[in-house]
Coordinates of C-alpha atoms in Angstrom, one line a residue:
X62 CA 144.7 -97.9 -50.3
X63 CA 147.5 -97.5 -49.1
X64 CA 147.7 -93.9 -50.2
X65 CA 144.6 -93.1 -48.6
X66 CA 146.3 -93.9 -45.0
X67 CA 149.1 -92.6 -46.9
X68 CA 147.3 -89.4 -46.3
X69 CA 145.5 -89.9 -43.1
X70 CA 148.4 -90.3 -41.3
X71 CA 149.5 -87.5 -42.6
X72 CA 145.6 -85.0 -41.8
X73 CA 146.1 -86.6 -39.0
X74 CA 148.8 -86.0 -37.0
X75 CA 150.1 -82.5 -38.5
X76 CA 145.9 -81.7 -37.7
X77 CA 144.0 -83.6 -35.8
X78 CA 147.2 -84.0 -33.1
X79 CA 148.1 -80.2 -33.3
X80 CA 144.3 -78.4 -32.5
X81 CA 145.6 -74.9 -33.6
X82 CA 146.4 -76.5 -36.9
X83 CA 142.9 -78.2 -37.7
X84 CA 141.0 -75.0 -36.1
X85 CA 143.4 -73.1 -38.5
X86 CA 142.7 -75.6 -41.6
X87 CA 138.6 -74.8 -40.9
X88 CA 138.9 -71.1 -40.9
X89 CA 140.8 -71.5 -44.1
X90 CA 137.7 -73.5 -46.0
X91 CA 135.5 -71.9 -43.5
X92 CA 136.5 -68.6 -45.7
X93 CA 137.0 -69.6 -48.7
X94 CA 133.6 -71.2 -48.6
X95 CA 132.7 -68.0 -47.6
X96 CA 134.8 -66.3 -50.9
X97 CA 137.1 -63.5 -48.8
X98 CA 140.4 -62.4 -50.9
X99 CA 142.8 -64.2 -50.1
X100 CA 145.0 -62.1 -47.7
X101 CA 141.3 -62.3 -45.6
X102 CA 141.9 -65.9 -45.9
X103 CA 145.8 -65.8 -45.4
X104 CA 144.7 -63.7 -41.2
X105 CA 142.0 -65.2 -40.3
X106 CA 144.1 -68.7 -40.8
X107 CA 146.8 -67.2 -38.8
X108 CA 144.7 -64.9 -36.2
X109 CA 142.8 -68.7 -35.4
X110 CA 145.8 -70.6 -35.4
X111 CA 147.7 -68.2 -33.2
X112 CA 145.1 -68.0 -30.7
X113 CA 144.6 -71.3 -29.6
X114 CA 148.2 -71.4 -29.3
X115 CA 148.2 -68.9 -26.8
X116 CA 144.7 -70.7 -25.2
X117 CA 147.2 -73.9 -25.4
X118 CA 150.1 -71.8 -23.6
X119 CA 147.3 -70.9 -20.4
X120 CA 146.1 -74.4 -20.0
X121 CA 149.1 -75.8 -20.7
X122 CA 150.8 -73.4 -17.9
X123 CA 148.3 -74.0 -15.6
X124 CA 149.1 -78.6 -16.6
X125 CA 152.9 -77.7 -15.6
X126 CA 152.8 -74.9 -13.2
X127 CA 149.5 -77.9 -10.9
X128 CA 150.6 -80.9 -11.8
X129 CA 154.0 -81.7 -9.8
X130 CA 152.8 -80.1 -7.0
X131 CA 150.2 -82.9 -6.8
X132 CA 152.1 -85.5 -7.6
X133 CA 155.0 -84.5 -5.1
X134 CA 151.7 -84.6 -2.6
X135 CA 150.7 -87.9 -3.5
X136 CA 154.0 -89.3 -3.6
X137 CA 154.2 -87.8 0.2
X138 CA 152.1 -89.7 1.5
X139 CA 153.4 -92.8 -0.6
X140 CA 151.3 -93.4 -2.9
X141 CA 151.4 -96.1 -5.3
X142 CA 148.9 -95.7 -7.1
X143 CA 146.7 -95.3 -10.8
X144 CA 146.2 -91.9 -12.1
X145 CA 143.1 -89.5 -12.9
X146 CA 145.2 -88.3 -16.1
X147 CA 143.7 -88.0 -19.4
X148 CA 146.9 -88.8 -21.0
X149 CA 147.6 -91.8 -18.2
X150 CA 144.6 -92.9 -19.1
X151 CA 145.1 -92.9 -22.4
X152 CA 148.8 -94.2 -22.2
X153 CA 147.4 -96.6 -20.5
X154 CA 144.9 -98.2 -23.2
X155 CA 147.4 -98.2 -25.8
X156 CA 149.5 -100.6 -24.1
X157 CA 146.8 -102.7 -22.4
X158 CA 145.5 -102.9 -26.8
X159 CA 148.2 -103.5 -27.7
X160 CA 149.5 -106.8 -25.5
X161 CA 146.4 -107.9 -27.0
X162 CA 148.1 -107.5 -29.7
X163 CA 146.2 -104.6 -30.6
X164 CA 148.0 -101.6 -33.2
X165 CA 147.1 -97.8 -32.3
X166 CA 147.0 -97.5 -35.6
X167 CA 143.2 -99.3 -35.4
X168 CA 142.5 -96.8 -32.9
X169 CA 142.7 -94.1 -35.6
X170 CA 140.9 -95.7 -38.4
X171 CA 138.3 -96.1 -35.8
X172 CA 138.4 -92.1 -35.4
X173 CA 138.4 -91.8 -39.3
X174 CA 135.8 -93.4 -39.1
X175 CA 133.7 -92.3 -35.6
X176 CA 134.6 -88.8 -37.5
X177 CA 133.6 -89.1 -41.0
X178 CA 129.7 -90.1 -38.9
X179 CA 130.1 -87.5 -36.9
X180 CA 130.2 -85.0 -40.3
X181 CA 126.9 -87.8 -41.3
X182 CA 124.9 -87.0 -38.8
X183 CA 125.4 -83.1 -39.3
X184 CA 124.8 -83.5 -42.8
X185 CA 121.7 -84.7 -42.5
X186 CA 120.4 -83.2 -39.7
X187 CA 116.9 -82.3 -40.8
X188 CA 116.2 -86.4 -39.6
X189 CA 118.4 -87.0 -37.3
X190 CA 118.1 -83.4 -36.0
X191 CA 122.6 -82.8 -34.6
X192 CA 124.4 -80.1 -34.5
X193 CA 127.2 -80.4 -33.8
X194 CA 130.5 -81.0 -35.1
X195 CA 133.4 -82.4 -32.7
X196 CA 136.1 -80.2 -33.9
X197 CA 139.0 -80.9 -30.6
X198 CA 141.6 -83.9 -32.4
X199 CA 143.6 -84.1 -30.1
X200 CA 140.7 -84.8 -27.9
X201 CA 139.5 -87.4 -30.4
X202 CA 142.8 -89.6 -30.2
X203 CA 142.4 -89.7 -26.5
X204 CA 138.7 -90.9 -26.5
X205 CA 139.5 -93.0 -29.7
X206 CA 142.0 -94.9 -27.7
X207 CA 139.9 -95.4 -24.8
X208 CA 136.4 -96.4 -26.6
X209 CA 138.3 -99.0 -28.3
X210 CA 140.2 -100.4 -25.3
X211 CA 136.2 -101.0 -23.6
X212 CA 134.8 -102.0 -26.0
X213 CA 137.7 -104.8 -26.8
X214 CA 136.8 -105.2 -23.4
X215 CA 133.3 -106.9 -24.5
X216 CA 133.8 -108.0 -27.5
X217 CA 137.7 -109.8 -27.0
X218 CA 136.7 -112.1 -30.0
X219 CA 134.7 -109.8 -32.6
X220 CA 137.1 -109.9 -36.1
X221 CA 138.5 -106.1 -36.8
X222 CA 136.1 -105.0 -39.5
X223 CA 133.0 -105.6 -37.5
X224 CA 134.3 -104.4 -34.3
X225 CA 136.1 -100.9 -36.2
X226 CA 132.1 -100.1 -38.1
X227 CA 130.6 -101.1 -34.5
X228 CA 132.9 -98.9 -32.6
X229 CA 132.7 -96.5 -34.7
X230 CA 129.0 -95.9 -34.7
X231 CA 129.3 -95.7 -31.1
X232 CA 131.8 -93.4 -31.1
X233 CA 130.8 -91.3 -33.6
X234 CA 127.2 -91.1 -32.4
X235 CA 128.3 -89.8 -29.0
X236 CA 130.4 -87.2 -30.0
X237 CA 127.3 -85.5 -32.6
X238 CA 124.7 -86.2 -29.6
X239 CA 127.6 -85.5 -26.7
X240 CA 128.4 -81.8 -27.9
X241 CA 124.9 -81.2 -29.8
X242 CA 123.5 -81.4 -25.7
X243 CA 125.9 -78.7 -24.9
X244 CA 124.1 -75.9 -28.0
X245 CA 121.9 -74.2 -25.9
X246 CA 124.0 -73.9 -23.0
X247 CA 126.8 -72.8 -24.8
X248 CA 125.0 -70.2 -26.8
X249 CA 123.6 -69.0 -23.3
X250 CA 127.0 -68.3 -21.8
X251 CA 128.5 -66.8 -24.6
X252 CA 125.4 -64.9 -25.8
X253 CA 125.1 -66.6 -29.5
X254 CA 129.3 -66.7 -29.6
X255 CA 128.4 -70.0 -32.2
X256 CA 130.1 -72.6 -31.1
X257 CA 129.4 -75.6 -28.8
X258 CA 131.0 -78.3 -26.1
X259 CA 133.4 -80.6 -27.4
X260 CA 135.4 -82.1 -24.8
X261 CA 135.3 -84.9 -21.7
X262 CA 132.0 -83.7 -20.0
X263 CA 129.4 -83.0 -22.6
X264 CA 126.9 -85.2 -21.2
X265 CA 128.4 -84.6 -17.3
X266 CA 127.5 -80.1 -17.7
X267 CA 123.7 -81.5 -18.8
X268 CA 122.8 -83.3 -16.1
X269 CA 124.0 -81.7 -14.0
X270 CA 122.6 -78.3 -15.8
X271 CA 119.5 -80.6 -15.0
X272 CA 120.7 -81.8 -11.4
X273 CA 120.9 -78.0 -10.9
X274 CA 117.7 -76.5 -12.0
X275 CA 115.4 -79.3 -10.1
X276 CA 117.3 -79.3 -7.0
X277 CA 118.3 -75.6 -6.4
X278 CA 114.6 -74.7 -8.2
X279 CA 113.2 -73.0 -5.3
X280 CA 117.0 -70.3 -6.5
X281 CA 116.6 -69.4 -9.8
X282 CA 117.2 -66.2 -9.0
X283 CA 119.4 -67.4 -6.7
X284 CA 123.4 -65.3 -7.3
X285 CA 126.4 -66.2 -9.8
X286 CA 129.5 -65.8 -8.2
X287 CA 129.7 -63.1 -10.9
X288 CA 127.0 -61.0 -9.1
X289 CA 128.9 -61.5 -5.0
X290 CA 129.9 -57.5 -4.9
X291 CA 130.8 -57.8 -1.3
X292 CA 131.5 -54.6 1.2
X293 CA 133.9 -53.2 3.0
X294 CA 138.2 -54.5 2.8
X295 CA 136.1 -58.4 1.3
X296 CA 135.6 -55.8 -1.8
X297 CA 139.1 -56.6 -2.9
X298 CA 137.8 -60.2 -3.0
X299 CA 135.0 -58.3 -6.5
X300 CA 137.8 -58.7 -9.0
X301 CA 137.9 -61.4 -10.3
X302 CA 142.2 -61.4 -11.0
X303 CA 142.9 -60.5 -7.3
X304 CA 139.6 -62.7 -6.0
X305 CA 142.0 -65.6 -8.0
X306 CA 144.7 -64.8 -6.5
X307 CA 144.4 -64.8 -3.0
X308 CA 142.0 -68.6 -3.3
X309 CA 144.7 -70.2 -4.4
X310 CA 147.5 -69.1 -2.7
X311 CA 145.6 -70.3 0.3
X312 CA 144.2 -73.6 -1.7
X313 CA 148.0 -74.6 -3.1
X314 CA 149.9 -72.6 -0.3
X315 CA 148.6 -75.8 2.4
X316 CA 148.8 -78.0 0.1
X317 CA 152.9 -77.0 -0.1
X318 CA 153.0 -76.3 3.5
X319 CA 151.6 -79.9 3.7
X320 CA 153.9 -81.6 0.6
X321 CA 157.1 -80.2 2.1
X322 CA 159.9 -78.4 0.6
X323 CA 162.5 -80.8 -0.1
X324 CA 159.3 -83.4 -1.2
X325 CA 158.7 -80.6 -4.1
X326 CA 162.3 -79.5 -4.5
X327 CA 162.3 -83.2 -6.4
X328 CA 159.3 -83.1 -8.9
X329 CA 160.9 -79.5 -9.5
X330 CA 157.9 -77.3 -8.1
X331 CA 158.8 -74.3 -9.7
X332 CA 160.7 -72.3 -6.7
X333 CA 160.5 -75.4 -4.2
X334 CA 164.5 -74.8 -4.4
X335 CA 164.4 -71.0 -3.5
X336 CA 162.7 -69.1 -0.3
X337 CA 159.4 -70.8 0.2
X338 CA 157.2 -68.1 0.7
X339 CA 158.2 -67.1 -2.4
X340 CA 158.2 -70.3 -4.1
X341 CA 153.5 -70.3 -3.2
X342 CA 153.3 -67.0 -4.1
X343 CA 154.5 -67.7 -7.5
X344 CA 153.1 -70.9 -8.3
X345 CA 149.2 -69.9 -6.5
X346 CA 150.0 -66.4 -8.9
X347 CA 150.4 -68.4 -11.2
X348 CA 147.5 -69.6 -11.8
X349 CA 145.5 -66.0 -12.5
X350 CA 148.4 -65.8 -15.2
X351 CA 148.0 -68.4 -17.2
X352 CA 143.8 -68.7 -16.6
X353 CA 144.5 -64.6 -18.5
X354 CA 146.1 -65.8 -20.7
X355 CA 143.9 -68.8 -21.5
X356 CA 141.4 -65.7 -21.9
X357 CA 143.2 -64.4 -24.5
X358 CA 143.4 -66.6 -26.7
X359 CA 139.7 -67.6 -25.9
X360 CA 139.2 -64.0 -27.4
X361 CA 140.9 -63.9 -30.1
X362 CA 140.3 -67.2 -32.2
X363 CA 136.9 -68.4 -31.7
X364 CA 135.4 -64.8 -33.2
X365 CA 137.3 -65.8 -35.9
X366 CA 136.7 -69.6 -36.4
X367 CA 132.9 -68.9 -36.1
X368 CA 132.9 -66.0 -38.3
X369 CA 134.8 -68.3 -40.1
X370 CA 132.3 -71.6 -39.6
X371 CA 129.4 -69.6 -41.4
X372 CA 131.5 -70.6 -44.6
X373 CA 130.9 -74.3 -43.8
X374 CA 127.7 -74.1 -42.3
X375 CA 125.6 -71.6 -45.0
X376 CA 127.6 -74.3 -48.3
X377 CA 128.4 -78.1 -46.4
X378 CA 126.8 -78.1 -43.5
X379 CA 123.7 -76.0 -42.8
X380 CA 123.1 -75.2 -39.0
X381 CA 126.4 -76.7 -37.9
X382 CA 128.2 -75.6 -34.9
X383 CA 131.6 -76.0 -34.0
X384 CA 132.8 -77.9 -30.7
X385 CA 135.8 -76.8 -29.1
X386 CA 137.9 -77.4 -26.5
X387 CA 136.2 -76.9 -22.5
X388 CA 138.5 -73.6 -22.3
X389 CA 137.5 -72.1 -25.2
X390 CA 133.6 -70.7 -22.4
X391 CA 136.9 -69.7 -19.6
X392 CA 136.6 -66.5 -21.4
X393 CA 133.0 -65.9 -21.7
X394 CA 131.7 -67.4 -18.2
X395 CA 132.9 -66.2 -14.3
X396 CA 136.3 -67.0 -13.1
X397 CA 135.6 -67.3 -9.7
X398 CA 133.3 -70.7 -11.0
X399 CA 136.4 -72.3 -13.2
X400 CA 137.9 -71.7 -9.4
X401 CA 135.9 -72.3 -7.0
X402 CA 135.3 -75.2 -9.8
X403 CA 138.1 -76.3 -9.3
X404 CA 139.2 -75.9 -5.9
X405 CA 135.1 -78.0 -5.0
X406 CA 136.2 -80.4 -7.7
X407 CA 140.1 -81.2 -5.7
X408 CA 138.1 -81.4 -2.5
X409 CA 136.3 -84.1 -3.7
X410 CA 138.4 -86.2 -5.0
X411 CA 141.2 -85.4 -2.1
X412 CA 138.0 -87.1 -0.2
X413 CA 137.1 -89.8 -2.4
X414 CA 140.4 -91.0 -2.7
X415 CA 141.2 -90.6 1.6
X416 CA 138.8 -93.1 2.0
X417 CA 139.9 -95.5 -0.2
X418 CA 142.9 -95.5 0.9
X419 CA 141.0 -96.2 5.1
X420 CA 139.3 -98.4 3.6
X421 CA 142.3 -100.2 1.8
X422 CA 140.9 -100.0 -1.3
X423 CA 142.2 -102.7 -3.5
X424 CA 142.6 -99.9 -6.5
X425 CA 144.4 -96.7 -5.0
X426 CA 144.2 -93.5 -7.1
X427 CA 146.1 -90.4 -7.8
X428 CA 144.7 -87.1 -8.4
X429 CA 145.8 -85.1 -12.2
X430 CA 145.3 -82.3 -13.0
X431 CA 143.7 -82.4 -16.0
X432 CA 140.5 -83.5 -15.0
X433 CA 140.7 -81.9 -11.5
X434 CA 140.7 -79.3 -13.2
X435 CA 138.8 -78.6 -16.7
X436 CA 136.8 -80.7 -16.0
X437 CA 135.1 -79.3 -12.3
X438 CA 136.5 -76.4 -13.9
X439 CA 133.7 -76.5 -17.4
X440 CA 131.1 -78.4 -14.9
X441 CA 131.4 -74.8 -12.4
X442 CA 131.7 -72.4 -15.3
X443 CA 127.9 -73.6 -16.5
X444 CA 126.2 -74.5 -14.3
X445 CA 126.9 -71.4 -11.7
X446 CA 125.3 -68.9 -15.2
X447 CA 122.2 -71.2 -14.2
X448 CA 121.5 -72.0 -11.7
X449 CA 123.9 -69.5 -9.3
X450 CA 127.2 -70.7 -6.8
X451 CA 125.7 -73.2 -5.2
X452 CA 124.5 -75.3 -7.4
X453 CA 128.1 -75.5 -9.3
X454 CA 129.9 -75.9 -6.0
X455 CA 128.2 -79.2 -5.2
X456 CA 128.0 -79.7 -8.6
X457 CA 131.7 -79.4 -8.7
X458 CA 132.2 -81.4 -5.6
X459 CA 130.2 -84.0 -6.1
X460 CA 131.6 -84.7 -9.4
X461 CA 135.1 -85.0 -7.6
X462 CA 133.8 -87.6 -5.3
X463 CA 132.3 -90.2 -8.9
X464 CA 135.6 -89.5 -10.4
X465 CA 137.6 -91.4 -8.0
X466 CA 135.1 -93.8 -7.6
X467 CA 134.3 -94.7 -10.7
X468 CA 136.8 -94.2 -13.0
X469 CA 138.9 -96.9 -9.7
X470 CA 135.9 -99.5 -10.6
X471 CA 135.6 -99.3 -13.8
X472 CA 139.7 -99.4 -14.2
X473 CA 139.1 -103.0 -12.3
X474 CA 136.1 -104.3 -14.5
X475 CA 137.7 -103.9 -17.6
X476 CA 140.2 -106.3 -18.8
X477 CA 140.7 -109.5 -21.3
X478 CA 142.4 -112.0 -18.8
X479 CA 145.0 -110.9 -16.9
X480 CA 145.5 -107.0 -19.2
X481 CA 144.2 -104.1 -17.8
X482 CA 145.2 -100.4 -17.8
X483 CA 146.7 -101.6 -14.2
X484 CA 148.9 -104.0 -15.0
X485 CA 151.0 -101.5 -17.2
X486 CA 154.0 -100.3 -15.8
X487 CA 153.9 -97.8 -13.3
X488 CA 154.3 -94.1 -15.0
X489 CA 151.3 -95.5 -17.0
X490 CA 148.3 -97.1 -15.0
X491 CA 146.0 -94.9 -15.5
X492 CA 142.5 -93.3 -16.5
X493 CA 141.2 -90.7 -18.2
X494 CA 138.3 -89.4 -15.4
X495 CA 136.8 -86.7 -17.2
X496 CA 132.5 -86.6 -15.6
X497 CA 131.8 -88.9 -19.2
X498 CA 134.7 -90.7 -19.6
X499 CA 134.4 -91.9 -15.5
X500 CA 130.2 -92.1 -16.0
X501 CA 129.0 -92.4 -19.5
X502 CA 131.6 -94.6 -21.1
X503 CA 131.9 -97.0 -17.7
X504 CA 128.4 -97.3 -18.1
X505 CA 127.9 -98.4 -21.7
X506 CA 130.2 -100.7 -21.1
X507 CA 128.7 -102.2 -19.3
X508 CA 125.7 -102.9 -20.6
X509 CA 127.6 -104.3 -23.2
X510 CA 129.2 -106.4 -20.8
X511 CA 126.5 -108.0 -19.9
X512 CA 123.7 -107.7 -23.1
X513 CA 126.5 -108.2 -25.8
X514 CA 125.3 -106.8 -29.0
X515 CA 121.0 -106.5 -27.7
X516 CA 123.4 -104.0 -25.8
X517 CA 125.2 -102.1 -28.0
X518 CA 121.3 -101.6 -30.0
X519 CA 120.6 -99.5 -26.6
X520 CA 123.1 -98.2 -26.4
X521 CA 122.8 -97.0 -30.7
X522 CA 119.1 -96.3 -29.9
X523 CA 119.1 -94.5 -26.8
X524 CA 121.7 -91.4 -28.5
X525 CA 119.8 -91.6 -31.4
X526 CA 116.4 -90.6 -29.0
X527 CA 118.5 -87.7 -27.0
X528 CA 117.9 -85.5 -30.0
X529 CA 115.1 -86.7 -31.3
X530 CA 113.8 -85.4 -28.1
X531 CA 115.2 -82.1 -27.5
X532 CA 113.4 -80.8 -30.9
X533 CA 110.7 -81.8 -29.8
X534 CA 111.3 -79.8 -26.8
X535 CA 110.9 -76.5 -28.0
X536 CA 110.4 -77.6 -32.4
X537 CA 110.6 -73.6 -33.8
X538 CA 113.6 -72.6 -31.5
X539 CA 115.4 -75.6 -32.0
X540 CA 117.3 -74.9 -34.7
X541 CA 116.6 -71.5 -34.5
X542 CA 119.6 -71.0 -31.5
X543 CA 121.7 -72.1 -34.6
X544 CA 120.6 -69.9 -36.9
X545 CA 119.6 -66.7 -35.7
X546 CA 120.7 -66.2 -32.0
X547 CA 119.0 -62.5 -31.9
X548 CA 115.3 -64.3 -32.8
X549 CA 116.3 -66.9 -30.3
X550 CA 116.0 -65.2 -27.6
X551 CA 113.2 -63.5 -28.4
X552 CA 111.3 -67.3 -28.6
X553 CA 112.5 -67.7 -25.5
X554 CA 111.1 -64.1 -23.8
X555 CA 108.2 -65.0 -25.5
X556 CA 107.5 -68.8 -24.0

């Protein structure tokens, strides 16, 4: 048993927590199963790993550039509150667990069991109708920690063994069902690239797409961001790089001017100790730079991974697709959808925070860059592709409101005695405010809190039923969507 745990810790620390190497490992396994030559396997590993690292440079650059600006804005107005951020939220949940006598290693065991369960659900897809394997290891680590805390607050007296089993069933189902919900929509967006989303807003994508189709149904042929062709001098906005840079110059410029150079300098915002105009220019233009880097990484690793995954799909998990980081979608969707998703999501968050302050809420939230960008940009990309620009901007704005209000309520609700994510150190008061973890999982928690084990069973039944309903809606095309994209498009055209 000790040997197995040592191996698991090595695997978790060096692969799951380092997604580039996890993607590289999947690529190696896939190509070996396809009986590729050793040099093709090695080349695939390099391209997949380097491509993912390039994506991380882009997404990490976005965070490191804009996170201190958002923090400086909060400091300017003297807001001392919990932070809406995935990493700070994970730290807060981990601290709360430890204060109750639980350990982070238990969350890692939960991750292992849930991941194996996810694979088994896909292995028996003829019965379960689940097609997606959640491969985003660093996100799994965050979610296992947070799921542990939510579940533990509902059943604080349950023994560790039964608790881990029940938690693993729900978390494994969430990974399999949530990523499976995004299969068709990701295939449409990417024209059959062969992956789906495995991140923090899988249910969010499905819900906002459905609402977009209902509320904007008179605009089935509505213009998407990429369809707008502006005349005259406005034609410069037709170029994504130019439009992104100008929009961010206005949006970030206003925030930086309001915040002021001295406060920005305190938070070491890039260029804040030099000329203020060029400081604003550098930070605004950095958005376009890092988006271009991110999209380059996507182009390099996605093709390699999806090609190699055919080996896993053919030999081990027939009809399966890998679930990837939400940022992988940005190389296929409209760049303006990403930008406007961020802007309208931020407006929604800032408005909600303002309402909390004006109403003297006992808990105030600070906008965190990861949810306000990646959650809203992803939802905007997918809603834009299906229902147009207006639906995308509306979805991002509403999502920004929900991220704040639901997270504040959840942070106060899930407690054990006097311990919560709000009782930790000032630097670690937070909630993982992405849609699924601000809305869906708190809803799961409320059901479990009031209905106990009946609530656990009810949630499991609902999750199991979702892919069955998806399959029933289109039995002929359901698996065809991942097995033969061109045939699936012909099937949809005939329908």
